[in-house]
Short mmCIF file of C-alpha atoms in Angstrom, two decimals:
data_model
loop_
_atom_site.label_atom_id
_atom_site.label_comp_id
_atom_site.label_asym_id
_atom_site.label_seq_id
_atom_site.Cartn_x
_atom_site.Cartn_y
_atom_site.Cartn_z
CA MET A 1244 5.69 -240.33 -117.16
CA SER A 1245 2.75 -239.44 -115.08
CA SER A 1246 2.78 -236.20 -113.29
CA LEU A 1247 1.88 -235.81 -109.69
CA ILE A 1248 0.44 -232.48 -110.45
CA GLU A 1249 -2.76 -231.70 -112.19
CA SER A 1250 -1.47 -229.01 -114.43
CA ASP A 1251 -4.16 -229.35 -117.05
CA ASN A 1252 -5.22 -225.78 -117.57
CA ASN A 1253 -3.05 -223.75 -115.37
CA PRO A 1254 -0.59 -221.42 -117.04
CA MET A 1255 1.18 -220.89 -113.73
CA THR A 1256 2.44 -224.41 -113.79
CA THR A 1257 4.38 -223.97 -116.95
CA GLY A 1258 8.00 -224.03 -116.10
CA CYS A 1259 7.45 -225.26 -112.61
CA PRO A 1260 9.19 -228.48 -111.74
CA SER A 1261 5.97 -230.42 -111.62
CA GLY A 1262 6.82 -232.50 -114.56
CA ALA A 1263 9.99 -233.50 -112.89
CA ILE A 1264 8.29 -235.29 -110.10
CA THR A 1265 8.11 -238.85 -110.92
CA GLY A 1266 5.29 -240.42 -109.09
CA THR A 1267 2.50 -242.72 -109.51
CA GLU A 1268 -1.19 -242.21 -109.41
CA SER A 1269 -1.33 -244.08 -106.16
CA PHE A 1270 1.24 -241.77 -104.59
CA ARG A 1271 -0.88 -238.81 -105.63
CA GLU A 1272 -3.94 -240.47 -104.18
CA LEU A 1273 -2.09 -241.16 -101.02
CA LEU A 1274 -1.30 -237.49 -100.65
CA GLU A 1275 -4.90 -236.61 -101.48
CA THR A 1276 -6.28 -238.77 -98.73
CA ALA A 1277 -3.83 -237.48 -96.09
CA PRO A 1278 -5.62 -235.66 -93.30
CA ASP A 1279 -3.14 -232.79 -93.45
CA ALA A 1280 -2.54 -230.21 -96.08
CA ILE A 1281 0.44 -231.40 -98.13
CA VAL A 1282 2.55 -228.90 -100.00
CA ILE A 1283 5.54 -229.93 -102.05
CA VAL A 1284 8.06 -227.20 -102.69
CA ASP A 1285 11.18 -227.08 -104.83
CA ARG A 1286 14.54 -225.72 -103.80
CA GLY A 1287 13.59 -222.32 -105.08
CA GLY A 1288 10.64 -222.18 -102.76
CA ARG A 1289 8.05 -222.61 -105.49
CA ILE A 1290 5.02 -224.73 -104.90
CA ALA A 1291 5.02 -227.86 -107.01
CA PHE A 1292 2.09 -229.70 -105.57
CA VAL A 1293 -0.81 -229.17 -103.20
CA ASN A 1294 -3.52 -231.59 -102.18
CA SER A 1295 -7.16 -230.70 -101.79
CA GLN A 1296 -6.75 -230.34 -98.01
CA THR A 1297 -4.43 -227.45 -98.80
CA GLU A 1298 -7.15 -225.80 -100.86
CA LYS A 1299 -9.59 -226.16 -97.99
CA LEU A 1300 -7.18 -225.06 -95.34
CA PHE A 1301 -5.79 -222.00 -97.08
CA GLY A 1302 -8.84 -221.04 -99.15
CA TYR A 1303 -6.97 -221.04 -102.46
CA ASP A 1304 -7.69 -222.88 -105.62
CA ARG A 1305 -4.97 -225.28 -106.49
CA SER A 1306 -4.38 -223.29 -109.68
CA GLU A 1307 -3.66 -220.17 -107.67
CA LEU A 1308 -0.89 -221.86 -105.74
CA LEU A 1309 1.07 -223.94 -108.13
CA GLY A 1310 4.28 -222.26 -109.16
CA ARG A 1311 3.91 -219.49 -106.60
CA ASN A 1312 6.44 -218.94 -103.84
CA VAL A 1313 5.46 -220.81 -100.73
CA ASP A 1314 5.76 -217.52 -98.81
CA ILE A 1315 2.18 -216.67 -99.68
CA LEU A 1316 1.04 -219.37 -97.28
CA MET A 1317 2.64 -217.81 -94.24
CA PRO A 1318 2.50 -214.49 -92.45
CA ASP A 1319 5.27 -211.98 -93.10
CA ARG A 1320 7.00 -212.56 -89.82
CA PHE A 1321 7.75 -216.17 -90.70
CA ARG A 1322 9.10 -215.48 -94.14
CA GLY A 1323 12.74 -216.31 -94.52
CA GLU A 1324 14.32 -212.87 -94.78
CA GLN A 1325 12.27 -211.10 -92.14
CA ALA A 1326 12.48 -213.91 -89.61
CA GLY A 1327 16.23 -213.97 -90.06
CA ARG A 1328 16.29 -217.71 -90.31
CA SER A 1329 15.59 -220.31 -92.86
CA ASN A 1330 12.05 -220.55 -94.07
CA PRO A 1331 10.19 -222.94 -91.79
CA PHE A 1332 8.39 -224.40 -94.76
CA LEU A 1333 11.65 -225.12 -96.43
CA ASP A 1334 14.07 -226.22 -93.77
CA GLU A 1335 14.45 -229.66 -95.18
CA SER A 1336 17.16 -230.90 -92.82
CA GLY A 1337 15.74 -234.35 -92.58
CA VAL A 1338 12.34 -235.09 -91.13
CA ARG A 1339 11.48 -232.43 -88.66
CA PRO A 1340 9.40 -233.23 -85.67
CA ILE A 1341 6.36 -231.10 -85.16
CA ASP A 1342 7.95 -228.05 -83.74
CA ALA A 1343 6.61 -226.50 -80.60
CA ALA A 1344 9.62 -224.24 -80.10
CA PHE A 1345 7.91 -221.34 -81.78
CA ASP A 1346 4.33 -220.71 -82.74
CA LEU A 1347 3.95 -221.29 -86.44
CA HIS A 1348 1.02 -219.83 -88.27
CA GLY A 1349 -0.44 -220.34 -91.70
CA LEU A 1350 -1.84 -217.46 -93.77
CA ARG A 1351 -5.16 -217.98 -95.55
CA ARG A 1352 -6.14 -216.35 -98.84
CA ASP A 1353 -8.43 -213.96 -96.94
CA GLY A 1354 -5.51 -212.74 -94.84
CA SER A 1355 -6.53 -214.57 -91.68
CA GLU A 1356 -4.05 -216.68 -89.79
CA PHE A 1357 -4.30 -220.03 -88.06
CA PRO A 1358 -1.86 -221.79 -85.73
CA ALA A 1359 -0.19 -224.66 -87.51
CA ASP A 1360 1.98 -227.64 -86.93
CA ILE A 1361 4.29 -228.28 -89.84
CA GLY A 1362 6.10 -231.51 -90.53
CA LEU A 1363 8.84 -231.46 -93.12
CA SER A 1364 10.58 -234.16 -95.03
CA ALA A 1365 12.84 -234.29 -98.03
CA LEU A 1366 11.89 -236.05 -101.24
CA GLU A 1367 14.47 -237.05 -103.79
CA SER A 1368 13.41 -236.33 -107.33
CA GLU A 1369 15.02 -236.14 -110.73
CA ASN A 1370 15.30 -232.38 -110.27
CA GLY A 1371 17.00 -232.61 -106.96
CA ILE A 1372 15.56 -232.49 -103.50
CA LEU A 1373 11.99 -231.36 -102.96
CA VAL A 1374 10.51 -230.56 -99.63
CA ILE A 1375 7.21 -232.06 -98.52
CA ALA A 1376 5.46 -230.02 -95.90
CA SER A 1377 2.45 -231.42 -94.15
CA ILE A 1378 0.50 -228.69 -92.45
CA ARG A 1379 -2.11 -229.14 -89.80
CA ASP A 1380 -4.47 -226.55 -88.43
CA ILE A 1381 -4.13 -226.77 -84.66
CA THR A 1382 -6.64 -224.09 -83.77
CA GLU A 1383 -8.80 -226.62 -82.04
CA ARG A 1384 -5.95 -228.26 -80.19
CA LYS A 1385 -4.67 -224.88 -79.07
CA HIS A 1386 -8.14 -224.15 -77.91
CA PHE A 1387 -8.27 -227.40 -75.94
CA ASP A 1388 -4.84 -226.74 -74.45
CA GLU A 1389 -5.96 -223.32 -73.40
CA SER A 1390 -9.21 -224.43 -71.86
CA LEU A 1391 -7.39 -227.28 -70.13
CA ARG A 1392 -4.92 -224.80 -68.67
CA GLU A 1393 -7.80 -222.60 -67.59
CA LYS A 1394 -9.56 -225.56 -66.01
CA ILE A 1395 -6.43 -226.48 -64.06
CA LEU A 1396 -6.09 -222.92 -62.80
CA GLU A 1397 -9.77 -222.88 -61.93
CA LEU A 1398 -9.39 -226.11 -59.96
CA GLU A 1399 -6.39 -224.74 -58.12
CA ARG A 1400 -8.35 -221.63 -57.24
CA ALA A 1401 -11.33 -223.69 -56.12
CA ASN A 1402 -9.11 -225.87 -53.98
CA LEU A 1403 -7.54 -222.84 -52.38
CA ALA A 1404 -10.98 -221.36 -51.79
CA LYS A 1405 -12.04 -224.59 -50.14
CA ASP A 1406 -9.02 -224.58 -47.82
CA HIS A 1407 -9.74 -220.99 -46.99
CA PHE A 1408 -13.37 -221.80 -46.37
CA LEU A 1409 -12.50 -224.71 -44.08
CA ALA A 1410 -10.06 -222.63 -42.06
CA GLY A 1411 -12.60 -219.82 -41.74
CA MET A 1412 -15.38 -222.25 -40.91
CA SER A 1413 -13.28 -223.86 -38.20
CA HIS A 1414 -12.48 -220.47 -36.72
CA GLU A 1415 -16.08 -219.25 -36.82
CA LEU A 1416 -17.47 -222.41 -35.22
CA ARG A 1417 -14.89 -222.44 -32.47
CA THR A 1418 -15.48 -218.88 -31.38
CA PRO A 1419 -19.09 -219.31 -30.09
CA LEU A 1420 -18.18 -222.77 -28.76
CA ASN A 1421 -15.51 -221.08 -26.67
CA ALA A 1422 -18.18 -219.08 -24.83
CA ILE A 1423 -20.54 -222.08 -24.51
CA ILE A 1424 -17.98 -224.57 -23.25
CA GLY A 1425 -16.17 -221.91 -21.25
CA PHE A 1426 -19.08 -220.51 -19.26
CA THR A 1427 -20.67 -223.92 -18.80
CA GLY A 1428 -17.33 -224.89 -17.32
CA THR A 1429 -17.10 -221.89 -15.00
CA MET A 1430 -20.58 -222.66 -13.65
CA LEU A 1431 -19.75 -226.33 -13.20
CA MET A 1432 -16.60 -225.24 -11.38
CA ARG A 1433 -19.03 -223.27 -9.21
CA LEU A 1434 -17.02 -220.10 -9.69
CA PRO A 1435 -20.16 -217.91 -9.74
CA GLY A 1436 -21.76 -219.77 -6.83
CA PRO A 1437 -23.34 -223.04 -5.72
CA LEU A 1438 -25.51 -225.17 -8.03
CA THR A 1439 -28.65 -227.18 -7.43
CA ALA A 1440 -28.59 -230.82 -8.52
CA ALA A 1441 -30.89 -230.05 -11.46
CA GLN A 1442 -28.75 -227.12 -12.58
CA GLU A 1443 -25.63 -229.26 -12.43
CA LYS A 1444 -27.31 -232.04 -14.42
CA GLN A 1445 -28.48 -229.65 -17.12
CA LEU A 1446 -25.13 -227.91 -17.33
CA ARG A 1447 -23.44 -231.29 -17.80
CA ILE A 1448 -25.79 -231.96 -20.72
CA ILE A 1449 -24.82 -228.63 -22.31
CA GLN A 1450 -21.17 -229.43 -21.73
CA THR A 1451 -21.40 -232.91 -23.26
CA SER A 1452 -23.35 -231.64 -26.26
CA ALA A 1453 -20.96 -228.78 -26.88
CA LYS A 1454 -17.96 -231.10 -26.66
CA HIS A 1455 -19.70 -233.48 -29.03
CA LEU A 1456 -20.16 -230.65 -31.47
CA LEU A 1457 -16.49 -229.79 -31.14
CA SER A 1458 -15.36 -233.35 -31.90
CA LEU A 1459 -17.67 -233.35 -34.91
CA ILE A 1460 -16.00 -230.21 -36.20
CA ASN A 1461 -12.57 -231.69 -35.57
CA ASP A 1462 -13.44 -234.96 -37.32
CA LEU A 1463 -14.92 -233.16 -40.29
CA LEU A 1464 -11.84 -231.00 -40.68
CA ASP A 1465 -9.55 -234.01 -40.35
CA LEU A 1466 -11.58 -235.79 -42.98
CA ALA A 1467 -11.58 -232.83 -45.34
CA LYS A 1468 -7.81 -232.66 -45.02
CA ILE A 1469 -7.34 -236.38 -45.69
CA GLU A 1470 -9.70 -236.32 -48.67
CA SER A 1471 -7.96 -233.35 -50.22
CA GLY A 1472 -4.67 -235.24 -50.02
CA LYS A 1473 -3.27 -232.66 -47.60
CA VAL A 1474 -2.38 -235.19 -44.95
CA LYS A 1475 0.99 -236.68 -45.72
CA SER A 1476 2.25 -239.78 -44.06
CA ASN A 1477 5.55 -239.21 -42.23
CA PRO A 1478 6.98 -242.66 -41.66
CA GLU A 1479 9.44 -243.02 -38.80
CA PRO A 1480 10.58 -246.11 -36.96
CA PHE A 1481 9.21 -246.54 -33.44
CA VAL A 1482 8.54 -249.29 -30.94
CA CYS A 1483 4.89 -250.42 -31.12
CA GLN A 1484 4.81 -251.33 -27.46
CA GLU A 1485 5.61 -247.77 -26.41
CA ALA A 1486 2.93 -246.24 -28.62
CA ILE A 1487 0.35 -248.74 -27.36
CA ARG A 1488 1.21 -248.02 -23.71
CA GLU A 1489 0.71 -244.35 -24.49
CA VAL A 1490 -2.74 -245.10 -25.96
CA ALA A 1491 -3.67 -247.21 -22.94
CA GLU A 1492 -2.65 -244.47 -20.52
CA THR A 1493 -4.74 -241.93 -22.42
CA LEU A 1494 -7.83 -244.12 -22.25
CA ARG A 1495 -7.35 -245.61 -18.79
CA PRO A 1496 -9.07 -242.83 -16.81
CA MET A 1497 -12.13 -243.07 -19.03
CA ALA A 1498 -12.26 -246.86 -18.71
CA GLU A 1499 -11.81 -246.76 -14.96
CA GLN A 1500 -14.57 -244.19 -14.65
CA LYS A 1501 -16.90 -246.77 -16.20
CA GLY A 1502 -15.52 -249.54 -13.99
CA LEU A 1503 -13.89 -251.27 -16.94
CA GLY A 1504 -10.53 -253.00 -16.95
CA LEU A 1505 -7.96 -252.02 -19.54
CA ASP A 1506 -5.37 -254.71 -20.30
CA ILE A 1507 -2.48 -254.60 -22.72
CA GLU A 1508 -0.90 -257.80 -23.98
CA LEU A 1509 2.39 -257.04 -25.61
CA PRO A 1510 5.18 -259.34 -26.79
CA ARG A 1511 8.30 -259.10 -24.66
CA ASP A 1512 10.58 -258.29 -27.59
CA ASP A 1513 10.27 -254.85 -29.12
CA ILE A 1514 8.35 -254.72 -32.37
CA VAL A 1515 9.65 -251.82 -34.40
CA ILE A 1516 7.38 -250.49 -37.10
CA GLU A 1517 8.12 -247.80 -39.65
CA THR A 1518 4.99 -245.75 -40.21
CA ASP A 1519 3.35 -242.45 -39.34
CA ARG A 1520 3.29 -242.51 -35.56
CA ARG A 1521 0.57 -239.88 -35.18
CA ALA A 1522 -1.82 -241.71 -37.48
CA PHE A 1523 -1.02 -245.00 -35.72
CA VAL A 1524 -1.77 -243.52 -32.30
CA GLN A 1525 -4.85 -241.66 -33.47
CA ILE A 1526 -6.38 -244.80 -34.98
CA LEU A 1527 -5.77 -246.81 -31.81
CA ILE A 1528 -7.11 -244.05 -29.57
CA ASN A 1529 -10.28 -243.94 -31.64
CA LEU A 1530 -10.67 -247.73 -31.61
CA ALA A 1531 -10.04 -247.97 -27.87
CA ASN A 1532 -12.29 -244.98 -27.24
CA ASN A 1533 -15.10 -246.74 -29.12
CA ALA A 1534 -14.47 -249.92 -27.16
CA VAL A 1535 -14.84 -248.07 -23.87
CA LYS A 1536 -17.92 -246.25 -25.11
CA PHE A 1537 -19.80 -249.36 -26.19
CA THR A 1538 -18.84 -251.57 -23.28
CA SER A 1539 -20.73 -251.37 -20.00
CA GLN A 1540 -19.02 -254.17 -18.13
CA GLY A 1541 -15.95 -256.34 -18.47
CA LYS A 1542 -12.75 -255.10 -19.99
CA ILE A 1543 -10.93 -253.71 -22.96
CA SER A 1544 -7.75 -255.39 -24.17
CA ILE A 1545 -5.18 -254.18 -26.60
CA GLU A 1546 -3.04 -256.91 -28.17
CA LEU A 1547 -0.03 -256.73 -30.43
CA SER A 1548 1.33 -259.43 -32.70
CA ARG A 1549 3.42 -259.90 -35.79
CA ARG A 1550 2.94 -262.26 -38.73
CA HIS A 1551 4.25 -262.90 -42.22
CA GLU A 1552 2.08 -262.48 -45.26
CA ASN A 1553 3.33 -262.91 -48.84
CA GLY A 1554 6.89 -262.28 -47.77
CA ASN A 1555 5.95 -259.10 -45.86
CA THR A 1556 6.02 -258.66 -42.15
CA MET A 1557 2.65 -257.45 -40.92
CA VAL A 1558 1.91 -255.94 -37.54
CA ASP A 1559 -1.55 -256.46 -36.04
CA VAL A 1560 -2.90 -254.39 -33.20
CA SER A 1561 -6.26 -255.57 -31.90
CA VAL A 1562 -8.65 -253.78 -29.59
CA LEU A 1563 -10.98 -256.27 -27.93
CA ASP A 1564 -14.00 -255.41 -25.86
CA THR A 1565 -16.72 -257.26 -24.00
CA GLY A 1566 -19.34 -254.80 -25.16
CA ILE A 1567 -22.63 -255.03 -26.99
CA GLY A 1568 -21.15 -256.45 -30.18
CA ILE A 1569 -22.26 -255.82 -33.73
CA LYS A 1570 -24.69 -257.89 -35.79
CA PRO A 1571 -23.13 -259.44 -38.92
CA GLU A 1572 -25.45 -257.45 -41.20
CA ASP A 1573 -24.33 -254.23 -39.53
CA GLN A 1574 -20.61 -254.92 -39.72
CA ALA A 1575 -20.29 -253.78 -43.31
CA LYS A 1576 -21.94 -250.46 -42.51
CA LEU A 1577 -19.50 -249.70 -39.74
CA PHE A 1578 -16.90 -247.90 -41.78
CA ARG A 1579 -19.27 -245.63 -43.63
CA ALA A 1580 -19.64 -241.98 -42.71
CA PHE A 1581 -22.54 -241.04 -40.44
CA THR A 1582 -23.91 -244.54 -40.06
CA GLN A 1583 -24.04 -245.56 -36.50
CA VAL A 1584 -25.00 -249.09 -35.74
CA ASN A 1585 -27.39 -248.90 -32.87
CA ALA A 1586 -27.72 -251.47 -30.18
CA ALA A 1587 -30.97 -253.38 -29.79
CA ALA A 1588 -32.11 -250.86 -27.21
CA ASN A 1589 -31.75 -248.21 -29.92
CA ARG A 1590 -30.29 -245.91 -27.38
CA PRO A 1591 -28.84 -242.72 -28.75
CA SER A 1592 -25.19 -243.48 -29.28
CA GLU A 1593 -22.34 -241.16 -28.55
CA GLY A 1594 -19.71 -240.21 -31.08
CA THR A 1595 -19.86 -238.34 -34.31
CA GLY A 1596 -20.51 -241.21 -36.67
CA LEU A 1597 -17.26 -240.32 -38.37
CA GLY A 1598 -14.78 -242.06 -36.10
CA LEU A 1599 -14.40 -245.41 -37.85
CA TYR A 1600 -14.71 -243.84 -41.27
CA LEU A 1601 -11.85 -241.53 -40.35
CA CYS A 1602 -9.83 -244.43 -38.90
CA GLN A 1603 -10.17 -246.48 -42.06
CA LYS A 1604 -9.10 -243.48 -44.17
CA LEU A 1605 -6.10 -242.90 -41.93
CA ALA A 1606 -5.24 -246.60 -41.99
CA SER A 1607 -5.19 -246.70 -45.78
CA LEU A 1608 -3.13 -243.52 -45.81
CA ILE A 1609 -0.41 -245.40 -43.96
CA GLY A 1610 -0.82 -248.55 -46.05
CA GLY A 1611 -2.92 -250.55 -43.63
CA HIS A 1612 -6.51 -251.49 -43.00
CA ILE A 1613 -8.91 -252.17 -40.17
CA ASP A 1614 -10.95 -255.37 -39.84
CA VAL A 1615 -13.72 -256.18 -37.45
CA ARG A 1616 -14.82 -259.46 -35.90
CA SER A 1617 -17.77 -259.38 -33.62
CA GLU A 1618 -20.37 -261.52 -32.01
CA PHE A 1619 -23.59 -259.71 -31.24
CA GLY A 1620 -23.98 -259.44 -27.50
CA ALA A 1621 -20.52 -260.79 -26.75
CA GLY A 1622 -18.09 -258.09 -27.84
CA SER A 1623 -16.05 -256.93 -30.77
CA THR A 1624 -12.46 -257.01 -31.97
CA PHE A 1625 -11.11 -254.30 -34.21
CA THR A 1626 -7.73 -255.06 -35.74
CA LEU A 1627 -5.40 -252.58 -37.37
CA SER A 1628 -3.05 -254.41 -39.76
CA LEU A 1629 -0.01 -252.63 -41.11
CA PRO A 1630 3.08 -253.60 -43.05
CA SER A 1631 6.00 -253.18 -40.66
CA LYS A 1632 7.65 -250.94 -43.24
CA THR A 1633 5.68 -248.46 -45.28
CA SER A 1634 6.60 -248.77 -48.90
CA GLY A 1635 7.02 -245.56 -50.81
CA MET B 72 0.71 -212.30 -5.24
CA PRO B 73 -1.60 -211.79 -8.20
CA ALA B 74 -0.21 -211.40 -11.69
CA ARG B 75 -1.13 -208.51 -13.99
CA ILE B 76 -2.31 -210.11 -17.21
CA LEU B 77 -3.10 -208.26 -20.43
CA LEU B 78 -5.82 -209.78 -22.61
CA ILE B 79 -5.82 -208.74 -26.27
CA GLU B 80 -9.11 -210.08 -27.63
CA ASP B 81 -11.82 -208.56 -29.82
CA ASN B 82 -14.61 -211.06 -29.14
CA PRO B 83 -16.42 -209.71 -26.04
CA ASP B 84 -17.60 -213.16 -24.88
CA SER B 85 -14.13 -214.64 -25.09
CA MET B 86 -12.74 -211.58 -23.32
CA ASP B 87 -15.32 -211.92 -20.51
CA LEU B 88 -14.63 -215.63 -20.16
CA MET B 89 -10.87 -215.32 -19.89
CA ALA B 90 -11.02 -212.28 -17.61
CA TYR B 91 -13.57 -214.02 -15.38
CA LEU B 92 -11.46 -217.17 -15.04
CA LEU B 93 -8.22 -215.28 -14.37
CA GLU B 94 -9.87 -212.97 -11.83
CA ALA B 95 -11.54 -215.94 -10.14
CA TYR B 96 -8.03 -217.22 -9.50
CA GLY B 97 -7.02 -213.87 -8.08
CA HIS B 98 -5.24 -212.28 -11.03
CA VAL B 99 -5.64 -208.71 -12.25
CA THR B 100 -6.60 -208.34 -15.89
CA LEU B 101 -6.13 -205.54 -18.40
CA ALA B 102 -8.19 -205.49 -21.59
CA ALA B 103 -7.37 -204.45 -25.15
CA ARG B 104 -9.89 -204.89 -28.00
CA ASP B 105 -7.47 -204.60 -30.89
CA GLY B 106 -3.82 -205.22 -31.64
CA GLU B 107 -2.69 -201.60 -31.62
CA ALA B 108 -4.35 -200.92 -28.27
CA GLY B 109 -2.75 -204.15 -27.03
CA VAL B 110 0.77 -203.00 -27.86
CA GLU B 111 0.04 -199.55 -26.41
CA ILE B 112 -1.27 -200.92 -23.10
CA ALA B 113 1.60 -203.40 -22.91
CA ARG B 114 4.05 -200.52 -23.22
CA ARG B 115 2.32 -198.43 -20.60
CA GLU B 116 1.54 -201.15 -18.08
CA LEU B 117 4.34 -203.70 -18.55
CA PRO B 118 2.13 -206.68 -17.58
CA ASP B 119 3.50 -209.99 -16.26
CA LEU B 120 1.84 -211.99 -19.05
CA ILE B 121 0.10 -211.21 -22.31
CA ILE B 122 -2.68 -213.35 -23.81
CA CYS B 123 -3.24 -212.56 -27.45
CA ASP B 124 -5.92 -213.54 -29.93
CA ILE B 125 -4.77 -213.82 -33.56
CA GLN B 126 -7.63 -212.48 -35.65
CA LEU B 127 -7.77 -208.91 -34.35
CA PRO B 128 -8.75 -205.52 -35.76
CA LYS B 129 -6.07 -202.98 -36.74
CA LEU B 130 -3.09 -205.21 -35.95
CA ASP B 131 -3.42 -208.99 -35.90
CA GLY B 132 -1.70 -211.34 -33.48
CA TYR B 133 1.31 -211.78 -35.76
CA GLY B 134 1.67 -208.01 -35.94
CA VAL B 135 1.37 -207.73 -32.16
CA ILE B 136 4.09 -210.30 -31.49
CA ARG B 137 6.36 -208.59 -34.03
CA GLU B 138 5.92 -205.25 -32.26
CA LEU B 139 6.38 -206.72 -28.80
CA ARG B 140 9.55 -208.58 -29.73
CA ARG B 141 10.99 -205.48 -31.39
CA ARG B 142 10.90 -203.40 -28.22
CA THR B 143 13.58 -204.02 -25.63
CA ASP B 144 11.26 -203.10 -22.73
CA LEU B 145 8.62 -205.64 -23.83
CA ARG B 146 10.78 -208.34 -25.32
CA ASN B 147 10.85 -210.50 -22.21
CA ILE B 148 7.15 -210.52 -21.33
CA PRO B 149 5.73 -213.99 -22.03
CA VAL B 150 3.01 -213.94 -24.71
CA VAL B 151 0.56 -216.81 -25.18
CA ALA B 152 -1.63 -217.07 -28.30
CA VAL B 153 -5.19 -218.10 -27.50
CA THR B 154 -6.93 -218.53 -30.83
CA ALA B 155 -9.66 -220.29 -32.75
CA PHE B 156 -7.12 -220.99 -35.49
CA ALA B 157 -6.67 -224.62 -34.65
CA MET B 158 -5.87 -226.23 -37.97
CA ALA B 159 -2.77 -228.34 -38.38
CA GLY B 160 0.24 -226.08 -38.67
CA ASP B 161 -1.29 -223.11 -36.88
CA CYS B 162 0.48 -223.95 -33.62
CA ASP B 163 3.89 -224.35 -35.26
CA ALA B 164 3.46 -221.12 -37.20
CA LEU B 165 2.60 -219.20 -34.03
CA LEU B 166 5.51 -220.55 -32.03
CA ALA B 167 7.81 -219.79 -34.96
CA ALA B 168 6.47 -216.22 -34.99
CA GLY B 169 7.69 -215.77 -31.43
CA PHE B 170 4.77 -216.69 -29.16
CA ASP B 171 5.81 -218.51 -26.01
CA GLY B 172 2.74 -220.73 -25.95
CA TYR B 173 -0.41 -221.65 -27.80
CA LEU B 174 -3.89 -222.59 -26.58
CA SER B 175 -6.72 -223.32 -28.99
CA LYS B 176 -10.31 -222.20 -28.56
CA PRO B 177 -12.52 -223.48 -27.18
CA ILE B 178 -10.38 -223.23 -24.05
CA GLU B 179 -10.74 -225.78 -21.27
CA PRO B 180 -11.97 -223.70 -18.35
CA GLU B 181 -10.84 -226.28 -15.76
CA SER B 182 -7.21 -226.14 -16.84
CA PHE B 183 -6.98 -222.73 -18.53
CA VAL B 184 -5.50 -220.76 -15.65
CA GLY B 185 -3.08 -223.54 -14.74
CA GLN B 186 -1.86 -223.73 -18.34
CA LEU B 187 -1.21 -219.99 -18.42
CA GLU B 188 0.48 -219.91 -15.05
CA ARG B 189 3.24 -222.10 -16.43
CA PHE B 190 4.43 -218.89 -18.08
CA LEU B 191 4.53 -216.98 -14.80
CA PRO B 192 7.23 -217.09 -12.15
CA ASN B 193 6.30 -219.14 -9.12
CA TYR B 194 5.47 -216.24 -6.83
CA LEU B 195 2.83 -214.99 -9.29
CA ARG B 196 0.96 -218.30 -9.55
CA SER B 197 -2.36 -218.77 -7.84
CA ASN B 198 -1.24 -222.05 -6.24
CA SER B 199 1.23 -220.02 -4.21
CA LEU B 200 -1.94 -219.00 -2.34
CA GLY B 201 -2.34 -222.59 -1.23
CA PHE B 202 -4.39 -224.17 -3.97
CA ASP B 203 -3.19 -226.33 -6.79
CA PHE B 204 -5.77 -225.46 -9.38
CA ASP B 205 -4.50 -228.09 -11.78
CA ARG B 206 -5.94 -230.61 -9.34
CA PRO B 207 -9.63 -231.09 -10.18
CA GLU B 208 -10.65 -231.12 -6.52
CA ASP B 209 -9.15 -227.70 -6.01
CA ALA B 210 -10.49 -226.36 -9.27
CA GLN B 211 -13.94 -227.36 -8.01
CA HIS B 212 -13.32 -225.25 -4.93
CA GLU B 213 -16.00 -222.66 -4.39
CA ARG B 214 -14.82 -219.23 -5.15
CA PRO B 215 -16.17 -215.99 -3.79
CA GLU B 216 -18.66 -214.17 -6.01
CA HIS B 217 -16.98 -212.64 -9.02
CA SER B 218 -17.11 -208.88 -8.79
#
């Protein structure tokens, strides 16, 4: 009979049930190579076996442990009587999962403690049931958990600080713009008195620049909100035709001012789409606004159609213009932030350089995308494609 | 007949701008530079309309509207928030707090007075003088020198 326990020269082991454990050398080796400290305990709570991980973990020599009560490996508060419950090292009711219900600790020889996970299982032996406890030092894991929790809190705080910063920034930028746009306006309204042609021209430049700055601020804030995941899509069913008429009416004065036509070509039967109406309208206003901006003669058309793709019904809204068009090599750059594709004349273009970038972000937020087809010099078509029902 | 309009605004430029526009359309303005002074002047003067900034010293716009709505003598005066808080949700929060209207800064000088006059009874609107200032051609009308 080979013993599991090296009891060679240890008086403490005399009388302990070590000899009763029938095992093989390979079983012993198996326990030796386990990554955890393994302690086998008899019904009386006496230690019958420890592997070398146990020595390392608790700082005892094997000889100091064998035959001793297992209580010496745990702080007072966990010991059976004081804790008012069964000894956690001994509760052999089947295989216990690693227990997170209460914080277990191991007690080292030097009196220091470490947080531990303890797995228990029962082992049948000739002398009755023994309990195998595998003990793992989870100091490091606890440490990771803690720093992870701290990191999450830190991120939440940073995110809050960013929101706060954006709101403050928006407020602080708008306040001086209020005076600039406001008093430029009062002068252009000639409230303080008549204007010379040159004064009027220069005031219009201030007004346009200030309004440009304002749209830049608005776009940036919109973008920051979308990127932080703050903008939620609120799908609701609505008739596409109605929303498109609304967009056309918003843009019509601007188009007419430039002498451009604005046509809408809508199917007679209502097309109902279920998506975020505000995002839908905002995208189309931006696309149509661009079309008007980059077209000097001809017309803008908005078209609506429906098609089937992979069993889904897709709705396409296209904004067509007869403007300057976009070179093929420039088309890919269109949807990037702050890249404006300039016409051959290289004239300074209006807009913030964020419009299409924002549109594409909004489109993907509502499950769609925007495509462009364009012939340089002949005009462009921007198409918003959306599933007629937003999934999820 | 001109309206008596109380402006509660701490930024001097914004105060000047709003007072200038309202006076150009014939209204009489009263000025308060902080929320507490605003409530005090409202109580003393019982204006026809109150325009209130939100970020204010001593008592902010939310505090002002709470005070105004608490007092029976002031409860029915229309109060419009004119604020640079223009993020999504700001408008809804202000209306929920009891403001009758909301305008974001920068204001649109061409339509500002017209937008506010919607909160005044007809006889106190400037278009009762013969102009419809919401119409651009009338808004362009030359006004006498601001005094």
